[in-house]
Amino acid sequence: MRILAAVFLVLAIAACQSHSTLYQQLGGADGVDSLVTRFMERIGSDPRIAARFADTDPARFHRLLSAQICSISNGGCVYDGDSMAQVHAGMDIRPAEFNALVEDLISAMNDEGLPQAVQNQLLARLAPMQGDIVGH
Ligand code: HEM
């Protein structure tokens, strides 16, 4: 009987999670804020790409990246920055640099203790942007 109750509880929790938005699973506004802060720390100490951000305004980057993550994770925000193609135009970003940034994001998500399934969902929503970011 106890085992049945435990199984039921696990199923109920799983069902509950599948109904919550990715934004909620990222921890809502506080979770995204904290994730972006960690991500920026990781980027800033990554010798493969840190120099790319030497002239970037950290507060603006934090605000726009948070809005974008909120938007693509169904958090209800509107990302009102320029398109990914416009933002990264002329930077000639290499695939290896894109991969480095993704690795930094994964490290930041691990730092935040986000479950693998949640991490994979966020990565899956960012991956299609690669074509607009790399090689322009
Ligand atoms: C999925 C991957 C990426 C996403 C979602 C993303 C998103 C963003 C966002 C939202 C901004 C702020 C927009 C703005 O300043 O107007 C930004 C700016 C920037 N991104 Fe990316 N980015 C990605 C990949 C990369 C990569 C791989 C690099 C280079 C290694 C890069 C370099 C930059 C730089 C240097 C800026 C600042 C531009 C400025 O200061 O004017 N990004 N990115």
mmCIF file of C-alpha atoms and ligand atoms in Angstrom:
data_model
loop_
_atom_site.group_PDB
_atom_site.id
_atom_site.type_symbol
_atom_site.label_atom_id
_atom_site.label_comp_id
_atom_site.label_asym_id
_atom_site.label_seq_id
_atom_site.Cartn_x
_atom_site.Cartn_y
_atom_site.Cartn_z
ATOM 1 C CA MET A 1 0.000 0.000 0.000
ATOM 2 C CA ARG A 2 2.798 2.371 0.919
ATOM 3 C CA ILE A 3 4.580 1.561 -2.311
ATOM 4 C CA LEU A 4 1.398 2.299 -4.271
ATOM 5 C CA ALA A 5 1.064 5.633 -2.509
ATOM 6 C CA ALA A 6 4.681 6.460 -3.266
ATOM 7 C CA VAL A 7 4.247 5.553 -6.948
ATOM 8 C CA PHE A 8 1.121 7.690 -7.103
ATOM 9 C CA LEU A 9 2.966 10.619 -5.552
ATOM 10 C CA VAL A 10 5.835 10.349 -8.049
ATOM 11 C CA LEU A 11 3.373 10.178 -10.963
ATOM 12 C CA ALA A 12 1.427 13.135 -9.613
ATOM 13 C CA ILE A 13 4.593 15.217 -9.308
ATOM 14 C CA ALA A 14 5.655 14.243 -12.840
ATOM 15 C CA ALA A 15 2.227 15.153 -14.224
ATOM 16 C CA CYS A 16 2.336 18.442 -12.383
ATOM 17 C CA GLN A 17 5.729 19.315 -13.836
ATOM 18 C CA SER A 18 4.626 18.518 -17.349
ATOM 19 C CA HIS A 19 1.869 21.131 -17.007
ATOM 20 C CA SER A 20 4.127 23.898 -15.744
ATOM 21 C CA THR A 21 5.836 26.153 -18.235
ATOM 22 C CA LEU A 22 9.563 25.889 -18.895
ATOM 23 C CA TYR A 23 9.817 29.361 -17.325
ATOM 24 C CA GLN A 24 8.387 28.016 -14.070
ATOM 25 C CA GLN A 25 10.755 25.058 -14.218
ATOM 26 C CA LEU A 26 13.645 27.516 -14.604
ATOM 27 C CA GLY A 27 12.514 29.111 -11.343
ATOM 28 C CA GLY A 28 10.511 32.027 -12.748
ATOM 29 C CA ALA A 29 11.872 35.570 -12.687
ATOM 30 C CA ASP A 30 14.310 34.895 -9.829
ATOM 31 C CA GLY A 31 15.553 31.673 -11.422
ATOM 32 C CA VAL A 32 16.162 33.283 -14.810
ATOM 33 C CA ASP A 33 17.808 36.307 -13.191
ATOM 34 C CA SER A 34 20.159 34.071 -11.254
ATOM 35 C CA LEU A 35 20.847 31.826 -14.264
ATOM 36 C CA VAL A 36 21.747 34.781 -16.501
ATOM 37 C CA THR A 37 24.045 36.202 -13.809
ATOM 38 C CA ARG A 38 25.887 32.864 -13.539
ATOM 39 C CA PHE A 39 25.984 32.511 -17.317
ATOM 40 C CA MET A 40 27.600 35.948 -17.664
ATOM 41 C CA GLU A 41 30.175 35.035 -15.009
ATOM 42 C CA ARG A 42 30.994 31.875 -16.948
ATOM 43 C CA ILE A 43 31.298 33.778 -20.234
ATOM 44 C CA GLY A 44 33.464 36.444 -18.596
ATOM 45 C CA SER A 45 35.957 33.872 -17.362
ATOM 46 C CA ASP A 46 35.991 31.782 -20.546
ATOM 47 C CA PRO A 47 39.194 32.604 -22.484
ATOM 48 C CA ARG A 48 37.614 31.229 -25.678
ATOM 49 C CA ILE A 49 34.987 33.997 -25.890
ATOM 50 C CA ALA A 50 35.374 36.550 -23.061
ATOM 51 C CA ALA A 51 37.126 39.089 -25.322
ATOM 52 C CA ARG A 52 34.070 39.174 -27.578
ATOM 53 C CA PHE A 53 32.144 40.876 -24.769
ATOM 54 C CA ALA A 54 34.844 43.410 -23.811
ATOM 55 C CA ASP A 55 32.783 46.398 -25.000
ATOM 56 C CA THR A 56 29.364 45.033 -24.003
ATOM 57 C CA ASP A 57 27.213 46.807 -21.404
ATOM 58 C CA PRO A 58 26.614 44.048 -18.796
ATOM 59 C CA ALA A 59 23.324 45.498 -17.498
ATOM 60 C CA ARG A 60 21.850 45.762 -20.988
ATOM 61 C CA PHE A 61 23.036 42.253 -21.917
ATOM 62 C CA HIS A 62 21.564 40.844 -18.692
ATOM 63 C CA ARG A 63 18.229 42.587 -19.286
ATOM 64 C CA LEU A 64 17.851 41.535 -22.916
ATOM 65 C CA LEU A 65 19.046 37.962 -22.432
ATOM 66 C CA SER A 66 16.698 37.532 -19.443
ATOM 67 C CA ALA A 67 13.772 38.869 -21.498
ATOM 68 C CA GLN A 68 14.636 36.544 -24.347
ATOM 69 C CA ILE A 69 14.878 33.462 -22.114
ATOM 70 C CA CYS A 70 11.605 34.446 -20.417
ATOM 71 C CA SER A 71 9.966 34.845 -23.822
ATOM 72 C CA ILE A 72 11.090 31.507 -25.307
ATOM 73 C CA SER A 73 10.269 29.621 -22.102
ATOM 74 C CA ASN A 74 6.642 30.839 -22.118
ATOM 75 C CA GLY A 75 7.147 33.223 -19.229
ATOM 76 C CA GLY A 76 5.002 35.851 -20.912
ATOM 77 C CA CYS A 77 7.740 38.424 -21.536
ATOM 78 C CA VAL A 78 8.167 40.213 -24.815
ATOM 79 C CA TYR A 79 11.752 40.337 -26.090
ATOM 80 C CA ASP A 80 11.939 43.817 -27.586
ATOM 81 C CA GLY A 81 15.607 43.784 -28.572
ATOM 82 C CA ASP A 82 16.934 43.477 -32.094
ATOM 83 C CA SER A 83 16.753 40.117 -33.857
ATOM 84 C CA MET A 84 19.573 37.623 -33.314
ATOM 85 C CA ALA A 85 20.679 38.182 -36.908
ATOM 86 C CA GLN A 86 20.854 41.973 -36.390
ATOM 87 C CA VAL A 87 22.602 41.766 -33.006
ATOM 88 C CA HIS A 88 25.340 39.403 -34.190
ATOM 89 C CA ALA A 89 25.765 40.789 -37.716
ATOM 90 C CA GLY A 90 29.366 41.510 -38.644
ATOM 91 C CA MET A 91 30.780 39.576 -35.686
ATOM 92 C CA ASP A 92 31.767 36.567 -37.804
ATOM 93 C CA ILE A 93 31.166 34.225 -34.855
ATOM 94 C CA ARG A 94 32.752 30.779 -35.361
ATOM 95 C CA PRO A 95 30.903 27.511 -34.645
ATOM 96 C CA ALA A 96 33.518 26.723 -31.941
ATOM 97 C CA GLU A 97 32.630 30.005 -30.217
ATOM 98 C CA PHE A 98 28.939 29.164 -30.343
ATOM 99 C CA ASN A 99 29.711 25.764 -28.797
ATOM 100 C CA ALA A 100 31.833 27.429 -26.107
ATOM 101 C CA LEU A 101 28.933 29.698 -25.172
ATOM 102 C CA VAL A 102 26.563 26.718 -25.015
ATOM 103 C CA GLU A 103 29.029 24.902 -22.742
ATOM 104 C CA ASP A 104 29.108 27.956 -20.481
ATOM 105 C CA LEU A 105 25.311 27.944 -20.374
ATOM 106 C CA ILE A 106 25.290 24.250 -19.423
ATOM 107 C CA SER A 107 27.830 24.949 -16.664
ATOM 108 C CA ALA A 108 25.634 27.799 -15.398
ATOM 109 C CA MET A 109 22.545 25.567 -15.459
ATOM 110 C CA ASN A 110 24.475 22.903 -13.526
ATOM 111 C CA ASP A 111 25.569 25.556 -11.017
ATOM 112 C CA GLU A 112 21.889 26.426 -10.582
ATOM 113 C CA GLY A 113 21.004 22.767 -10.003
ATOM 114 C CA LEU A 114 18.562 22.644 -12.921
ATOM 115 C CA PRO A 115 17.473 19.110 -13.882
ATOM 116 C CA GLN A 116 18.763 17.620 -17.135
ATOM 117 C CA ALA A 117 15.297 17.578 -18.716
ATOM 118 C CA VAL A 118 14.836 21.291 -18.053
ATOM 119 C CA GLN A 119 18.307 22.060 -19.397
ATOM 120 C CA ASN A 120 17.585 20.117 -22.573
ATOM 121 C CA GLN A 121 14.354 22.005 -23.180
ATOM 122 C CA LEU A 122 16.052 25.390 -22.930
ATOM 123 C CA LEU A 123 18.904 24.255 -25.186
ATOM 124 C CA ALA A 124 16.412 22.921 -27.737
ATOM 125 C CA ARG A 125 14.741 26.333 -27.909
ATOM 126 C CA LEU A 126 18.049 28.174 -28.329
ATOM 127 C CA ALA A 127 19.596 25.781 -30.852
ATOM 128 C CA PRO A 128 17.552 26.996 -33.870
ATOM 129 C CA MET A 129 19.079 30.478 -33.394
ATOM 130 C CA GLN A 130 22.516 29.171 -34.342
ATOM 131 C CA GLY A 131 21.976 29.866 -38.043
ATOM 132 C CA ASP A 132 21.285 33.554 -37.340
ATOM 133 C CA ILE A 133 24.261 33.930 -35.015
ATOM 134 C CA VAL A 134 27.172 31.998 -36.557
ATOM 135 C CA GLY A 135 29.130 33.137 -39.584
ATOM 136 C CA HIS A 136 27.554 36.550 -40.261
HETATM 137 C C1 HEM B 1 22.083 30.867 -28.495
HETATM 138 C C2 HEM B 1 23.117 31.682 -28.460
HETATM 139 C C3 HEM B 1 23.023 33.176 -28.241
HETATM 140 C C4 HEM B 1 21.981 33.938 -27.805
HETATM 141 C C5 HEM B 1 20.579 33.471 -27.403
HETATM 142 C C6 HEM B 1 22.427 35.302 -27.772
HETATM 143 C C7 HEM B 1 21.639 36.369 -27.356
HETATM 144 C C8 HEM B 1 22.084 37.669 -27.257
HETATM 145 C C9 HEM B 1 21.299 38.770 -26.773
HETATM 146 C C10 HEM B 1 19.834 38.680 -26.316
HETATM 147 C C11 HEM B 1 22.063 39.861 -26.822
HETATM 148 C C12 HEM B 1 21.685 41.301 -26.386
HETATM 149 C C13 HEM B 1 21.164 42.065 -27.560
HETATM 150 C C14 HEM B 1 21.646 43.484 -27.634
HETATM 151 O O1 HEM B 1 22.661 43.835 -27.031
HETATM 152 O O2 HEM B 1 20.999 44.255 -28.351
HETATM 153 C C15 HEM B 1 23.348 39.472 -27.336
HETATM 154 C C16 HEM B 1 24.415 40.314 -27.526
HETATM 155 C C17 HEM B 1 25.672 39.897 -27.830
HETATM 156 N N1 HEM B 1 26.071 38.645 -28.218
HETATM 157 FE FE1 HEM B 1 24.888 37.025 -28.294
HETATM 158 N N2 HEM B 1 23.722 35.362 -28.193
HETATM 159 C C18 HEM B 1 24.128 34.086 -28.477
HETATM 160 C C19 HEM B 1 25.378 33.704 -28.936
HETATM 161 C C20 HEM B 1 26.479 34.515 -28.997
HETATM 162 C C21 HEM B 1 27.833 34.057 -29.269
HETATM 163 C C22 HEM B 1 28.222 32.599 -29.584
HETATM 164 C C23 HEM B 1 28.630 35.151 -29.200
HETATM 165 C C24 HEM B 1 30.133 35.248 -29.376
HETATM 166 C C25 HEM B 1 30.962 34.360 -28.908
HETATM 167 C C26 HEM B 1 27.785 36.295 -28.894
HETATM 168 C C27 HEM B 1 28.219 37.582 -28.751
HETATM 169 C C28 HEM B 1 27.436 38.655 -28.402
HETATM 170 C C29 HEM B 1 27.951 39.986 -28.148
HETATM 171 C C30 HEM B 1 29.410 40.424 -28.229
HETATM 172 C C31 HEM B 1 26.844 40.773 -27.786
HETATM 173 C C32 HEM B 1 26.838 42.251 -27.371
HETATM 174 C C33 HEM B 1 26.619 43.148 -28.515
HETATM 175 C C34 HEM B 1 26.769 44.584 -28.071
HETATM 176 O O3 HEM B 1 27.377 44.835 -27.028
HETATM 177 O O4 HEM B 1 26.275 45.453 -28.792
HETATM 178 N N3 HEM B 1 26.485 35.857 -28.781
HETATM 179 N N4 HEM B 1 23.326 38.120 -27.599
#
